[in-house]
Short mmCIF file of C-alpha atoms in Angstrom, two decimals:
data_model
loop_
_atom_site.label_atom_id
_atom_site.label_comp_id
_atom_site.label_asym_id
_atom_site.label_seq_id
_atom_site.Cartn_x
_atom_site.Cartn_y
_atom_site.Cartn_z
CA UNK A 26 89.26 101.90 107.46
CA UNK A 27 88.31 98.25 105.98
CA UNK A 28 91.54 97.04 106.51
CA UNK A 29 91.93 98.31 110.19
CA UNK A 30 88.85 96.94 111.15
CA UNK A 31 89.75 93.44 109.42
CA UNK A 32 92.20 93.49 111.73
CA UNK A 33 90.83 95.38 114.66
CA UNK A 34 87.07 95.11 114.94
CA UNK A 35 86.71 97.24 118.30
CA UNK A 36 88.93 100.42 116.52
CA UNK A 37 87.81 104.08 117.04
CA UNK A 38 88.37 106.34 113.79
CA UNK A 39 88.26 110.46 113.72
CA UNK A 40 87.15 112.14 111.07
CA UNK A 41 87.46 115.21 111.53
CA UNK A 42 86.03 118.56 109.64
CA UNK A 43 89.17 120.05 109.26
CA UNK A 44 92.59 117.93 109.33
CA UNK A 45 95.86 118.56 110.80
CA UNK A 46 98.69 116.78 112.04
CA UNK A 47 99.00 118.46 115.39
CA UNK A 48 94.93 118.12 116.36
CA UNK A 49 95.28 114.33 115.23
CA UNK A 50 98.33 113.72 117.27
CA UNK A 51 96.67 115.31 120.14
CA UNK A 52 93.01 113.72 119.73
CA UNK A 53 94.80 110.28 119.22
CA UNK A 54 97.23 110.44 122.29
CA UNK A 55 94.52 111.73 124.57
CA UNK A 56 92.22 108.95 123.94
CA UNK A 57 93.97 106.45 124.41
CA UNK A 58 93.47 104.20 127.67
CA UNK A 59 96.36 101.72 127.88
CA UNK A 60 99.97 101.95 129.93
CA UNK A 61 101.18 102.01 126.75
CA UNK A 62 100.63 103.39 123.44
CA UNK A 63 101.65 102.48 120.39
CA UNK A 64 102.10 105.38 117.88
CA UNK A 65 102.44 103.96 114.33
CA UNK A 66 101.73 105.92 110.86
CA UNK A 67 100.54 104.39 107.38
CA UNK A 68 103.82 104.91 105.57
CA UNK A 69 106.46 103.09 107.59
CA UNK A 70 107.66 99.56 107.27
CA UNK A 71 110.04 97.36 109.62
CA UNK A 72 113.41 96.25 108.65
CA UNK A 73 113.46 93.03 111.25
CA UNK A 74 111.18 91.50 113.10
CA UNK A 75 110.08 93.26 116.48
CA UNK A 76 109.08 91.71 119.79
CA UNK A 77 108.20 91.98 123.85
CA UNK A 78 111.97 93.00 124.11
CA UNK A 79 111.20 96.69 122.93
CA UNK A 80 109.56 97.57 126.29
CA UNK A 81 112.75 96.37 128.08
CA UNK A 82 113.62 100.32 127.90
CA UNK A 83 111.00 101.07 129.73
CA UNK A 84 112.02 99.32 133.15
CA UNK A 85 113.98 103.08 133.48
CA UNK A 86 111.47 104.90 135.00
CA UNK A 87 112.39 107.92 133.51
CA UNK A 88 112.00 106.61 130.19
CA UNK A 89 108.75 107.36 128.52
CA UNK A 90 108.97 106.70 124.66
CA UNK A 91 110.77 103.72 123.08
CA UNK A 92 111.17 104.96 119.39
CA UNK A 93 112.82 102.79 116.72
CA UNK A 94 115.83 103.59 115.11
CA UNK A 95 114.69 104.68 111.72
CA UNK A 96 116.75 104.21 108.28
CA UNK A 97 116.32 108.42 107.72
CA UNK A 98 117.28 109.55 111.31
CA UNK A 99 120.95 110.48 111.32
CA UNK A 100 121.28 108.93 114.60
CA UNK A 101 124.91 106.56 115.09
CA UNK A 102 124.17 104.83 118.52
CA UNK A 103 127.47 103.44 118.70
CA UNK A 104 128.40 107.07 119.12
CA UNK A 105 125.50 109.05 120.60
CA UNK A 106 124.28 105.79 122.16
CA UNK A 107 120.64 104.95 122.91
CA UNK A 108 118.96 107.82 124.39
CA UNK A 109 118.04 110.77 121.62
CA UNK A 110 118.74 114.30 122.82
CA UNK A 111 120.00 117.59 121.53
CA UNK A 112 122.23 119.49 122.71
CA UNK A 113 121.24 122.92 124.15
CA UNK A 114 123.10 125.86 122.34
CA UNK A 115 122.84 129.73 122.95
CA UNK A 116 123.28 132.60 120.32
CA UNK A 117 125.78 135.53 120.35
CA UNK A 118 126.11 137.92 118.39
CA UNK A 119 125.14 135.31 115.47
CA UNK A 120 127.38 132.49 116.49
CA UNK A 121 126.09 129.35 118.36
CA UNK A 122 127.78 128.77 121.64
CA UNK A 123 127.82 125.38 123.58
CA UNK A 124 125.56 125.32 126.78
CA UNK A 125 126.59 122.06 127.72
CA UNK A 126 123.22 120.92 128.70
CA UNK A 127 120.91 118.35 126.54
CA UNK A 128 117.53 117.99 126.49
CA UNK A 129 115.34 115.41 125.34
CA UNK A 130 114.14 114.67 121.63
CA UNK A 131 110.44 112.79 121.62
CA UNK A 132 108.97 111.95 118.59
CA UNK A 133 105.87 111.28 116.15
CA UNK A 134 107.63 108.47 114.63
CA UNK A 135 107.18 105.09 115.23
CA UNK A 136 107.08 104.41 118.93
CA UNK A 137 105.92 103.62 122.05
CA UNK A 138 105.01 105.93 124.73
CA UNK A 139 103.86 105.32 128.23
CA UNK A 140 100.01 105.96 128.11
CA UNK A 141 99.84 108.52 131.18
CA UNK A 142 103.34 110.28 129.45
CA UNK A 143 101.28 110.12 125.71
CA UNK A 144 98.18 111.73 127.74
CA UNK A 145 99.82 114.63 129.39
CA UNK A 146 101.62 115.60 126.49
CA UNK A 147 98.24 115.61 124.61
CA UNK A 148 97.03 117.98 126.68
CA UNK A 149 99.59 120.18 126.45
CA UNK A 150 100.06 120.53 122.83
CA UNK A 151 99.13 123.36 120.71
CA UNK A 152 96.49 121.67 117.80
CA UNK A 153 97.96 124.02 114.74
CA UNK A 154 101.83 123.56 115.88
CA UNK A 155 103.77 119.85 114.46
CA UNK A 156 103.75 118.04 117.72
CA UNK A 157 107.12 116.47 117.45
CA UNK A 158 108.52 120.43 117.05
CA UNK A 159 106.74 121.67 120.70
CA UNK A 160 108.68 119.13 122.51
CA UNK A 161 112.00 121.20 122.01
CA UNK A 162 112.01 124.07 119.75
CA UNK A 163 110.83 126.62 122.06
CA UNK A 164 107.33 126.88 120.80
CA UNK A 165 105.57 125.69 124.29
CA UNK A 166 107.29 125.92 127.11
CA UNK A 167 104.58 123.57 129.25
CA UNK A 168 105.65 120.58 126.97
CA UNK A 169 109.31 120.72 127.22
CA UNK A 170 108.64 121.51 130.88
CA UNK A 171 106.85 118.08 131.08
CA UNK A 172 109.69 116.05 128.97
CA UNK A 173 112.31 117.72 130.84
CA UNK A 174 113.20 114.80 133.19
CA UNK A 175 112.48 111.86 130.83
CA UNK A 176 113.80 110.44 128.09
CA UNK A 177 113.16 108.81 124.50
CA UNK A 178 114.92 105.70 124.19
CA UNK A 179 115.88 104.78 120.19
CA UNK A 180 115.47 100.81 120.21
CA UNK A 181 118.47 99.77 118.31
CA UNK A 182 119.35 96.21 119.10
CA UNK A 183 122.10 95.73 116.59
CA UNK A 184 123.06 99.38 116.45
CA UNK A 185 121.28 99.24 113.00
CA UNK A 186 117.83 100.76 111.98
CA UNK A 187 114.35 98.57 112.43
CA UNK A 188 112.18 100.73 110.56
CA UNK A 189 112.19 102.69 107.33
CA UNK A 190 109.57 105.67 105.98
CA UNK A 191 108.39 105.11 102.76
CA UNK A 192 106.41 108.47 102.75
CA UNK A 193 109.15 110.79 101.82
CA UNK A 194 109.87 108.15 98.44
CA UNK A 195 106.32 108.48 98.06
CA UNK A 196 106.52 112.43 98.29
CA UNK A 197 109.77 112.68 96.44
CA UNK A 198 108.26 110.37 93.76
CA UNK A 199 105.43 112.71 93.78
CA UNK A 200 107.32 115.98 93.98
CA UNK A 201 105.56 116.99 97.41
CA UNK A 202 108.14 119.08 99.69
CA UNK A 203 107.36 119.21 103.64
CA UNK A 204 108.35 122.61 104.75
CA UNK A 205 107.94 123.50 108.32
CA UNK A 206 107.85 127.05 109.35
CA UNK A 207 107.59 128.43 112.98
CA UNK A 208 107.14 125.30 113.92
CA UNK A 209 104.12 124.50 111.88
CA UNK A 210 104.30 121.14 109.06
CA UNK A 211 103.05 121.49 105.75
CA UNK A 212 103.40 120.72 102.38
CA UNK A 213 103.29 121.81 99.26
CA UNK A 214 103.67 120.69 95.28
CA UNK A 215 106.95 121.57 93.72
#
């Protein structure tokens, strides 16, 4: 907390009785005030330097999270290009079948959301559920009814990734295993 407030004298900080990545999410996103939000964790670094031109995406109306192209997402934009989504699949009989539909893929990661977009997703999450997981696994149908129309832009310049996670070396390292289970992140020792 020293070195935030060496940097930002006027920050807020939660601390709250009992932790958990879905309440924080949701108490940071819905207390925010700004147009636009930027969501950044402890354990990530950038790979080049990053400027005013990552909220170019957002002259698209429809676009309401710039994320950055990280070095562990298996994303190729020069294949999928810039916009993350998943494709929609059904189940029969045990085998997946094409719906031919996407939908779109926000994110905890890195990124910047459009404050209004960052506050009405707040309000719809579920505290004890991994936020990033409501937005599309079927877990809360109010959420993905809200993302829906919009779309998460990955902010790839050079078609290369900007940012890297040094939390799972720091897990691995440590032997620490995320395991996520209806929809729920936690993790454990190995």
């Amino acid at each position: 907390m020293r070195v935030v407030e060496s940097y930002l004298p006027s920050a807020s900080f939660f601390r709250p009785g009992q932790p958990g990545f879905g309440a924080a999410v949701k108490r940071l996103w819905s207390n925010t005030r700004s147009d636009y939000v930027f969501h950044l964790e402890d354990d990530w670094v950038a790979l080049t330097e990053l400027g005013e031109e990552i909220f170019s995406p957002f002259s698209d109306p429809r676009v309401m999270q710039v994320s950055f192209h990280t070095a562990d997402q298996n994303w190729d934009i020069a294949k999928h290009g810039h916009i993350h989504e998943r494709n929609e699949y059904a189940r029969f009989l045990g085998i997946k079948i094409p719906l031919f539909r996407t939908f779109p893929k926000f994110t905890t990661s890195p990124s910047i959301l459009r404050g209004s977009f960052a506050r009405q997703a707040a309000s719809l999450m579920d505290e004890a559920r991994d936020p990033e997981k409501q937005f599309y696994s079927g877990v809360n149908a109010k959420l993905e009814e809200l993302a829906a129309p919009h779309k998460n832009y990955i902010f790839s310049p050079r078609q290369t990734p900007v940012i890297r996670d040094t939390g799972r070396e720091w897990r691995d390292n440590r032997k620490i295993k995320k395991v996520i289970e209806n929809t729920t992140s936690y993790w454990i020792k190995e």
